[in-house]
mmCIF file of the N, C-alpha and C atoms, coordinates in Angstrom:
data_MODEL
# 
_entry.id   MODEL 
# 
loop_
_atom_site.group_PDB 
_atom_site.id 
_atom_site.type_symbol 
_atom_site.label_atom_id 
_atom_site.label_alt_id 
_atom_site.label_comp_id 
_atom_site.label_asym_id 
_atom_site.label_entity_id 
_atom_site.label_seq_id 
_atom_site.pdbx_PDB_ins_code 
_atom_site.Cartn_x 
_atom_site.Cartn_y 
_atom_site.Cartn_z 
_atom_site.occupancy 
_atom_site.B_iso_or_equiv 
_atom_site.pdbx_formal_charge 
_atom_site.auth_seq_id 
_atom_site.auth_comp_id 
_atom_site.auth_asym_id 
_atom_site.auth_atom_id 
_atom_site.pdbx_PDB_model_num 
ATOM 1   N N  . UNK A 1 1  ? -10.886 0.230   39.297 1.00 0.00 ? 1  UNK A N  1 
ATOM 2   C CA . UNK A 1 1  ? -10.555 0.325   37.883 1.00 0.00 ? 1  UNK A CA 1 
ATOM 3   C C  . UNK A 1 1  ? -10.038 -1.010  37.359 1.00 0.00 ? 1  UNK A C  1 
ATOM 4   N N  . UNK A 1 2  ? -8.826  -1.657  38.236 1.00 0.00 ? 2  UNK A N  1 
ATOM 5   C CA . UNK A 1 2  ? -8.597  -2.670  38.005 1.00 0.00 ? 2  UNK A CA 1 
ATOM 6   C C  . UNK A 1 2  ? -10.336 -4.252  37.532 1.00 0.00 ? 2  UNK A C  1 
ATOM 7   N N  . UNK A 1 3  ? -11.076 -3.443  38.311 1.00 0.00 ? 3  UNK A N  1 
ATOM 8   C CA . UNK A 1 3  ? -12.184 -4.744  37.771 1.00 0.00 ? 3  UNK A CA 1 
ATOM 9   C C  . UNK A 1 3  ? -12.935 -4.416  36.729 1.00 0.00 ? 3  UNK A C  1 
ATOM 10  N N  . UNK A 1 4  ? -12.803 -3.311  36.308 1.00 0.00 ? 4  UNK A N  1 
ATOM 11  C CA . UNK A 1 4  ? -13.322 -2.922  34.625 1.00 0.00 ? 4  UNK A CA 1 
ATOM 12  C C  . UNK A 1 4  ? -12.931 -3.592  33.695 1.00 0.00 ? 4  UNK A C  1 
ATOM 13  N N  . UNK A 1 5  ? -10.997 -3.257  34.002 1.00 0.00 ? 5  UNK A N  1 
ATOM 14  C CA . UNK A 1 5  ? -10.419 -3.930  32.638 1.00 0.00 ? 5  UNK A CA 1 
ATOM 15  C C  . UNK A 1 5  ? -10.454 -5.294  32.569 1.00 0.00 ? 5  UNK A C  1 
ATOM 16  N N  . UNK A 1 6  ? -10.662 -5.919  33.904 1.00 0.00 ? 6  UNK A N  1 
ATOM 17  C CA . UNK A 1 6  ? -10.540 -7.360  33.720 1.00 0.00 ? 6  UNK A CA 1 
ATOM 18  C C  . UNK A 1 6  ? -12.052 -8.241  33.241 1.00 0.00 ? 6  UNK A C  1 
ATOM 19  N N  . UNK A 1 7  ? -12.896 -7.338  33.913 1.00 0.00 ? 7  UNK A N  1 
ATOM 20  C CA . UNK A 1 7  ? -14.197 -7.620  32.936 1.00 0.00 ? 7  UNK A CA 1 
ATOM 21  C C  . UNK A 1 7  ? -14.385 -7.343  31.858 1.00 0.00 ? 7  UNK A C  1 
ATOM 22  N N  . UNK A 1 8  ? -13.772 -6.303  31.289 1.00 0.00 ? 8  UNK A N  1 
ATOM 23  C CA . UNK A 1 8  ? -13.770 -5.809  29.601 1.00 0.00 ? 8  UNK A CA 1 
ATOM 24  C C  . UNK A 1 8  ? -13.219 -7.004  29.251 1.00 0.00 ? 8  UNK A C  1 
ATOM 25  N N  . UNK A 1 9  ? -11.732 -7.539  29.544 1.00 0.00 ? 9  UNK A N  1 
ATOM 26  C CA . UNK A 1 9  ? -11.296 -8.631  29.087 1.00 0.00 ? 9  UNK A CA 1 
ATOM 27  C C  . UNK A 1 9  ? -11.809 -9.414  28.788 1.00 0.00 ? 9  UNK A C  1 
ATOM 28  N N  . UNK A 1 10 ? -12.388 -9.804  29.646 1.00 0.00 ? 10 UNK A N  1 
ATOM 29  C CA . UNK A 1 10 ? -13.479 -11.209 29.941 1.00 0.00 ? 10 UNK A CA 1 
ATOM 30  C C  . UNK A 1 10 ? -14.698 -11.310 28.997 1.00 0.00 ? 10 UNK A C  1 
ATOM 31  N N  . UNK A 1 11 ? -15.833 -10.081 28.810 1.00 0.00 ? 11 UNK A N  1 
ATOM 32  C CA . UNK A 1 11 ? -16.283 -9.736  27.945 1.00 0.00 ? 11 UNK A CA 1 
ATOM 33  C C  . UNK A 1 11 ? -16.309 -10.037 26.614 1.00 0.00 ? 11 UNK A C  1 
ATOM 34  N N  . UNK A 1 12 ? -15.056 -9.413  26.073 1.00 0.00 ? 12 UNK A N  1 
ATOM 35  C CA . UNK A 1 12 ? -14.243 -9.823  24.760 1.00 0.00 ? 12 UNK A CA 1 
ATOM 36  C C  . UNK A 1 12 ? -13.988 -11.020 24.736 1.00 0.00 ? 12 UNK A C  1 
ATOM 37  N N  . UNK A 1 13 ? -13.518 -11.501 25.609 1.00 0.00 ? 13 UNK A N  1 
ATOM 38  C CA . UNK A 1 13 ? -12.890 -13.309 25.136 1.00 0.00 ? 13 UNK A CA 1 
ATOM 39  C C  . UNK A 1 13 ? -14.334 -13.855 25.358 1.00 0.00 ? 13 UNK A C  1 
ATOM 40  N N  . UNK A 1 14 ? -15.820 -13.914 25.854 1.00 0.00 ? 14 UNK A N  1 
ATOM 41  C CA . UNK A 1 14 ? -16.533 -14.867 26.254 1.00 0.00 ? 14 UNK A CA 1 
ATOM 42  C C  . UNK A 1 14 ? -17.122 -14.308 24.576 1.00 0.00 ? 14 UNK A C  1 
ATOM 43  N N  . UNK A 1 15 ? -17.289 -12.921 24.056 1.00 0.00 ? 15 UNK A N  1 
ATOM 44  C CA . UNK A 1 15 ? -17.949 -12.764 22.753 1.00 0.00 ? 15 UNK A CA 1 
ATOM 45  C C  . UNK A 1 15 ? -17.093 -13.188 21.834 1.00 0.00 ? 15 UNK A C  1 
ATOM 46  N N  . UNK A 1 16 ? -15.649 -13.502 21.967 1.00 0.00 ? 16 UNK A N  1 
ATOM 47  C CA . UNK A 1 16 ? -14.846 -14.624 21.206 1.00 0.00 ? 16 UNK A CA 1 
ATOM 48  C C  . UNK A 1 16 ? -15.095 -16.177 20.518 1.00 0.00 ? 16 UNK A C  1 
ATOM 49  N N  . UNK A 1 17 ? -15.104 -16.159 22.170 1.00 0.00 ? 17 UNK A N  1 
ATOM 50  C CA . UNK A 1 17 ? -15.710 -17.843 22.173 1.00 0.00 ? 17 UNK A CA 1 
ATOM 51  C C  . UNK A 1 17 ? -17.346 -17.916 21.683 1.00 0.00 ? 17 UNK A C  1 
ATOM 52  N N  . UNK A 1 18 ? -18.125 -17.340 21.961 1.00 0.00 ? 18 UNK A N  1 
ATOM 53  C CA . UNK A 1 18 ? -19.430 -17.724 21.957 1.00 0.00 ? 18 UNK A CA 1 
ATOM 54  C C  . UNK A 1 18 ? -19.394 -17.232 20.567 1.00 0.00 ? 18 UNK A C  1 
ATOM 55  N N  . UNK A 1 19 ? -18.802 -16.162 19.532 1.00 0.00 ? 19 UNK A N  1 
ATOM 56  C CA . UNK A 1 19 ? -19.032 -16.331 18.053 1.00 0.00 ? 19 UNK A CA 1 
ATOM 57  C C  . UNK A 1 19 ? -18.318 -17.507 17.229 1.00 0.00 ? 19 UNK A C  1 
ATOM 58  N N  . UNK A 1 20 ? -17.188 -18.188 17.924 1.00 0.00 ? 20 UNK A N  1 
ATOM 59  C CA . UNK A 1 20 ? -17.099 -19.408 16.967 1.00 0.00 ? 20 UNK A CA 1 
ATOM 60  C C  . UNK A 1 20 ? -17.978 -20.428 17.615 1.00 0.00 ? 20 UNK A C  1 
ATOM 61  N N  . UNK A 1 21 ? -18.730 -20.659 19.283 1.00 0.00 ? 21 UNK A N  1 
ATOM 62  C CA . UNK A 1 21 ? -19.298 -21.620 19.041 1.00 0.00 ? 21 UNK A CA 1 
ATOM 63  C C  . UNK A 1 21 ? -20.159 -21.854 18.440 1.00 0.00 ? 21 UNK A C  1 
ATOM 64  N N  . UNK A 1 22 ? -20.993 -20.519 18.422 1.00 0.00 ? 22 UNK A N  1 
ATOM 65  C CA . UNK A 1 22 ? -22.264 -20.369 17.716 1.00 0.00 ? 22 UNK A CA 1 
ATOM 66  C C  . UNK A 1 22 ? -22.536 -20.668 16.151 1.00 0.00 ? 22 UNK A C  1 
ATOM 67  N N  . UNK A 1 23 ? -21.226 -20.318 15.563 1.00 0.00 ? 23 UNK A N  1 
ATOM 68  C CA . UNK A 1 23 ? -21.370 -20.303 14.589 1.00 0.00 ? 23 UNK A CA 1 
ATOM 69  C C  . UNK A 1 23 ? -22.068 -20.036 13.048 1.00 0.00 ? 23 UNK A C  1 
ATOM 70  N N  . UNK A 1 24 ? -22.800 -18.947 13.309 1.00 0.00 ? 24 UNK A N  1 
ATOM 71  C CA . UNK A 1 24 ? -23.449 -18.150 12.595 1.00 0.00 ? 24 UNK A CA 1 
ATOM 72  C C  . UNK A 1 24 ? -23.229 -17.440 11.311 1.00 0.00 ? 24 UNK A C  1 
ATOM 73  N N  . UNK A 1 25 ? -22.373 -16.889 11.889 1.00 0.00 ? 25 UNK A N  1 
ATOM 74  C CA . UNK A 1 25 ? -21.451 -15.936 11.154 1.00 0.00 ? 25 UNK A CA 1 
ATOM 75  C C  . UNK A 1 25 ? -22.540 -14.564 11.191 1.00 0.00 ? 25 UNK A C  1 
ATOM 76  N N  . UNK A 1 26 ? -22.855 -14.652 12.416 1.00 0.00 ? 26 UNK A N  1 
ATOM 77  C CA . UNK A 1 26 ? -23.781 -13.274 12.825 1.00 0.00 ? 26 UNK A CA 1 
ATOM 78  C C  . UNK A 1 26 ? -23.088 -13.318 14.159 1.00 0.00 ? 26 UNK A C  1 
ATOM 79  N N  . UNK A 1 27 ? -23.193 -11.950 14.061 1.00 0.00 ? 27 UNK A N  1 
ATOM 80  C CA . UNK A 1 27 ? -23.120 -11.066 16.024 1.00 0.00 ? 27 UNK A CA 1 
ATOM 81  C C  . UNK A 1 27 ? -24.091 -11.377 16.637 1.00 0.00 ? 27 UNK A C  1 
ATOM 82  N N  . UNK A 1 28 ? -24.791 -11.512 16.623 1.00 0.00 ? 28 UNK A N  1 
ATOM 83  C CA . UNK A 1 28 ? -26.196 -10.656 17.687 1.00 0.00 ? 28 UNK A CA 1 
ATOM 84  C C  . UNK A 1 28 ? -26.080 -12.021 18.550 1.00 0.00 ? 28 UNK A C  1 
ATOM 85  N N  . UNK A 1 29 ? -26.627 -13.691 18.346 1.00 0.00 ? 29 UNK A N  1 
ATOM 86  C CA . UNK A 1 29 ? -26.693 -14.190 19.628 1.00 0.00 ? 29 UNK A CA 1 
ATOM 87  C C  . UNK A 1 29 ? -24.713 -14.378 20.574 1.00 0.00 ? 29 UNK A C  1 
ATOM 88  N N  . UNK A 1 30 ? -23.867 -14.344 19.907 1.00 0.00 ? 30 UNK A N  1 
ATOM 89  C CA . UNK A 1 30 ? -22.861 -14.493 20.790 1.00 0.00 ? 30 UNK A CA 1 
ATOM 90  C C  . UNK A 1 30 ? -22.814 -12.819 21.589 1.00 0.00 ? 30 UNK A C  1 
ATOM 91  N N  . UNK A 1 31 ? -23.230 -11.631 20.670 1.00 0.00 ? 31 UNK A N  1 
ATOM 92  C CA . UNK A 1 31 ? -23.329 -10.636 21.536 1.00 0.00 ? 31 UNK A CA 1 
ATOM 93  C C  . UNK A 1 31 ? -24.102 -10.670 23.006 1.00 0.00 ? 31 UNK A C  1 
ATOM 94  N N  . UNK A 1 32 ? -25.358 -10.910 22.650 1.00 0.00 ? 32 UNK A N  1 
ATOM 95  C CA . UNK A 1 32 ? -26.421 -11.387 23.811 1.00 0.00 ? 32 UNK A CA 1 
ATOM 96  C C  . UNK A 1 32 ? -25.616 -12.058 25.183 1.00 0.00 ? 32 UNK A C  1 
ATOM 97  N N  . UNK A 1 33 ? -25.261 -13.438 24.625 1.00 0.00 ? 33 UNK A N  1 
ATOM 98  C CA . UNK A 1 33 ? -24.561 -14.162 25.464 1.00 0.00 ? 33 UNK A CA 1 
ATOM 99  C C  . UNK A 1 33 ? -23.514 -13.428 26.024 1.00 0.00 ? 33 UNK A C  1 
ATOM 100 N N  . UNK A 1 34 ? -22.557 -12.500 25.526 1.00 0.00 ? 34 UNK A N  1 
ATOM 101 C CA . UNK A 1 34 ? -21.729 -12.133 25.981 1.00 0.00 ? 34 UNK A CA 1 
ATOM 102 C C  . UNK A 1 34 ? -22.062 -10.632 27.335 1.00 0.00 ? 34 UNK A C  1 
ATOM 103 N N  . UNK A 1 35 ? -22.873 -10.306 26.333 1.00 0.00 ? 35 UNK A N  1 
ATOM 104 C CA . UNK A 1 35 ? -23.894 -9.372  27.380 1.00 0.00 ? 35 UNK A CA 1 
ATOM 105 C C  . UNK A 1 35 ? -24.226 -10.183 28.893 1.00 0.00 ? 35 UNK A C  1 
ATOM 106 N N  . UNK A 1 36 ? -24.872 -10.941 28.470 1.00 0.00 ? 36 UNK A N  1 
ATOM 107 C CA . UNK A 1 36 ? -25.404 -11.456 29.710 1.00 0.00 ? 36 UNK A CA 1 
ATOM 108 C C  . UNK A 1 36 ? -24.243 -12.138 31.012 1.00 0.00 ? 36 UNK A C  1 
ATOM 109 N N  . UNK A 1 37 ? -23.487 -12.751 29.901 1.00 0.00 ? 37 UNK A N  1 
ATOM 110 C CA . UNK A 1 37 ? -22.157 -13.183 31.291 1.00 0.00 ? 37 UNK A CA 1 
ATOM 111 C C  . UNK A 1 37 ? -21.206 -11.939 31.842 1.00 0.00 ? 37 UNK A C  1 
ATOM 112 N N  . UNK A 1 38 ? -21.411 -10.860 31.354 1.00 0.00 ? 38 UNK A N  1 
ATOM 113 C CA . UNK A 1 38 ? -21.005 -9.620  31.681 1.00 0.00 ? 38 UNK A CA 1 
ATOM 114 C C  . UNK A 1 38 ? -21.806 -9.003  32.770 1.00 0.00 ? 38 UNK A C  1 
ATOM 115 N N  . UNK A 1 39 ? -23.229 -9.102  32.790 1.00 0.00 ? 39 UNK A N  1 
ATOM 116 C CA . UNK A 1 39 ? -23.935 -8.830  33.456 1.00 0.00 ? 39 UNK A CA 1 
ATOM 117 C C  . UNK A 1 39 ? -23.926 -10.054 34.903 1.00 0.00 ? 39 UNK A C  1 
ATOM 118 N N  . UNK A 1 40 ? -23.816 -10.684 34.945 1.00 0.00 ? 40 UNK A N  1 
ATOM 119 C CA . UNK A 1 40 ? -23.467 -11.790 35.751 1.00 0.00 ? 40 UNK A CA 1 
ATOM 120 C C  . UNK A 1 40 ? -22.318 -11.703 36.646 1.00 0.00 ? 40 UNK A C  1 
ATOM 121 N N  . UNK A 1 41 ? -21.596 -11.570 35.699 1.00 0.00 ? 41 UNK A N  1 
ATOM 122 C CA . UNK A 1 41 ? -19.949 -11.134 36.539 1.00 0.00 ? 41 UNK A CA 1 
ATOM 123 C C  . UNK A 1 41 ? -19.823 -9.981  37.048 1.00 0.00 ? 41 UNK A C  1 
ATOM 124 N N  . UNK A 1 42 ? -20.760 -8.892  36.546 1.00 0.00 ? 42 UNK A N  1 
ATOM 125 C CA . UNK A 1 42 ? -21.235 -7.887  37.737 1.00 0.00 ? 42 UNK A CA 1 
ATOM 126 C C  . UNK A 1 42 ? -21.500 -7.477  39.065 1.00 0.00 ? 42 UNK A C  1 
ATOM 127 N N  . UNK A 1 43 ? -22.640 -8.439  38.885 1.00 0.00 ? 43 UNK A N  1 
ATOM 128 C CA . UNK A 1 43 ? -23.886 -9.077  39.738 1.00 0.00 ? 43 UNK A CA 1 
ATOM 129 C C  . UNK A 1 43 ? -22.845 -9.443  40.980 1.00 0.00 ? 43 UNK A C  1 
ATOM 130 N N  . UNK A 1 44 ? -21.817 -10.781 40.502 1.00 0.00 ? 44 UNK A N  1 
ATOM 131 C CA . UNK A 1 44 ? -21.087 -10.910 41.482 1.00 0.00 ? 44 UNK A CA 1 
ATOM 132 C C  . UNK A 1 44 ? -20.058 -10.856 42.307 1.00 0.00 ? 44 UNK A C  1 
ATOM 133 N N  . UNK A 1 45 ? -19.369 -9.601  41.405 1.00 0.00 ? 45 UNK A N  1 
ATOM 134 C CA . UNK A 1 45 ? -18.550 -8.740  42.259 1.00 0.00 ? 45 UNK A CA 1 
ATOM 135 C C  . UNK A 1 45 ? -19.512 -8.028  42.879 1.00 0.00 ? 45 UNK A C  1 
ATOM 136 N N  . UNK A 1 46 ? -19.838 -7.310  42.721 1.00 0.00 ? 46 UNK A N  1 
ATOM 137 C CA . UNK A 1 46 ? -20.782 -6.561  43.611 1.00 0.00 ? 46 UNK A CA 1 
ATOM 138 C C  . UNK A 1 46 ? -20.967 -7.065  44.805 1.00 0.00 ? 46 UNK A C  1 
ATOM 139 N N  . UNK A 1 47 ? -21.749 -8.329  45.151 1.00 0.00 ? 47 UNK A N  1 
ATOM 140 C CA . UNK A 1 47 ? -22.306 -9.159  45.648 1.00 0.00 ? 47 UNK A CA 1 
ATOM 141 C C  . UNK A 1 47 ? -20.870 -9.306  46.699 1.00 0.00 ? 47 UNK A C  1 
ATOM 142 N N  . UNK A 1 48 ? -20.201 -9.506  46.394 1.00 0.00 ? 48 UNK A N  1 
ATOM 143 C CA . UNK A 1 48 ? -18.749 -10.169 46.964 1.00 0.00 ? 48 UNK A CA 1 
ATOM 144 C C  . UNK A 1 48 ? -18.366 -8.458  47.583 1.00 0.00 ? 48 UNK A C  1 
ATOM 145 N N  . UNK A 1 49 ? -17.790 -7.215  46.889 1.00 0.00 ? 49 UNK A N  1 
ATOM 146 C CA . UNK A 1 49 ? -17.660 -6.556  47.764 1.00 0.00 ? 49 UNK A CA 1 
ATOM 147 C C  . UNK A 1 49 ? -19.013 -5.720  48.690 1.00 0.00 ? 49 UNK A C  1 
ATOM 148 N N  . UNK A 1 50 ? -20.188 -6.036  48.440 1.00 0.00 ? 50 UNK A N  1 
ATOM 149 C CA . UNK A 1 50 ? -20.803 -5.823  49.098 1.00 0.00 ? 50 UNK A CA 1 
ATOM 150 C C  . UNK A 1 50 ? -21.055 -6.013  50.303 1.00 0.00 ? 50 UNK A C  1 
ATOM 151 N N  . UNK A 1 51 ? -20.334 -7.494  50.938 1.00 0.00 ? 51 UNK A N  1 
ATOM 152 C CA . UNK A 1 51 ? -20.030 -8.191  52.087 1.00 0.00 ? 51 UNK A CA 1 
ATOM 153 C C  . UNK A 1 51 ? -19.304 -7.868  52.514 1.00 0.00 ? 51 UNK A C  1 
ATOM 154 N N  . UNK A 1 52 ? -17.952 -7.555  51.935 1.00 0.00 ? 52 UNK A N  1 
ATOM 155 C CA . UNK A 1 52 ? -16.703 -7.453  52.585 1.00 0.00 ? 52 UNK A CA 1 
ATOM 156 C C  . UNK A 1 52 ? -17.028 -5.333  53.321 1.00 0.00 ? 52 UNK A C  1 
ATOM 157 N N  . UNK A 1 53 ? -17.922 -4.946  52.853 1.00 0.00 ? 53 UNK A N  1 
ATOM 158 C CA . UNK A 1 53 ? -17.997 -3.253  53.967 1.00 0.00 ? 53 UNK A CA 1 
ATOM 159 C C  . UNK A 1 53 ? -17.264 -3.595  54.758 1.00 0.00 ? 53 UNK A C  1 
ATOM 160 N N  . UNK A 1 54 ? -17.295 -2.619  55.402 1.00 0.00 ? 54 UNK A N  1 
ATOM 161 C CA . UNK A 1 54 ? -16.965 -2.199  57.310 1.00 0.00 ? 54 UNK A CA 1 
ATOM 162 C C  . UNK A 1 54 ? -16.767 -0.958  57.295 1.00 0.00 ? 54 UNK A C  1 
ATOM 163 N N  . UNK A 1 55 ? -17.269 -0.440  58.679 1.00 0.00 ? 55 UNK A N  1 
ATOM 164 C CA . UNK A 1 55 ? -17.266 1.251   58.992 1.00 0.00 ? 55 UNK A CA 1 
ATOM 165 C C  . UNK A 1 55 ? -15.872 1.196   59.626 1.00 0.00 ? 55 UNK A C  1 
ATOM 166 N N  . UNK A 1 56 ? -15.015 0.551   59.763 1.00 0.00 ? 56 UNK A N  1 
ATOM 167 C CA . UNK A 1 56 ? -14.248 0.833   61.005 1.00 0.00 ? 56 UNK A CA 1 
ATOM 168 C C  . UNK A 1 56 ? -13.153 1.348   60.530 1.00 0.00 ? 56 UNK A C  1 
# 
């Protein structure tokens, strides 16, 4: 649970940043972007506890 909220966090602040860099004054590409580094930071937790298993 703890890695939800900290990715929600993360989420929010990267669609933060990426709507003033973008500067549009539209959602949709800082959404995208923010989508996608969400999806990323997924990818590699996963990846990370996927290694760490053990049956024992």
């Amino acid at each position: 649970m703890e890695s939800i909220r900290n990715n929600a966090l993360t989420f929010i602040g990267n669609f933060a940043m990426a709507y003033f860099i973008f500067g549009e004054g539209r959602i949709g590409k800082p959404l995208i972007f923010a989508f996608w580094m969400f999806i990323l930071m997924m990818g590699i937790d996963w990846y990370k506890r996927r290694g760490s298993h053990t049956l024992n």
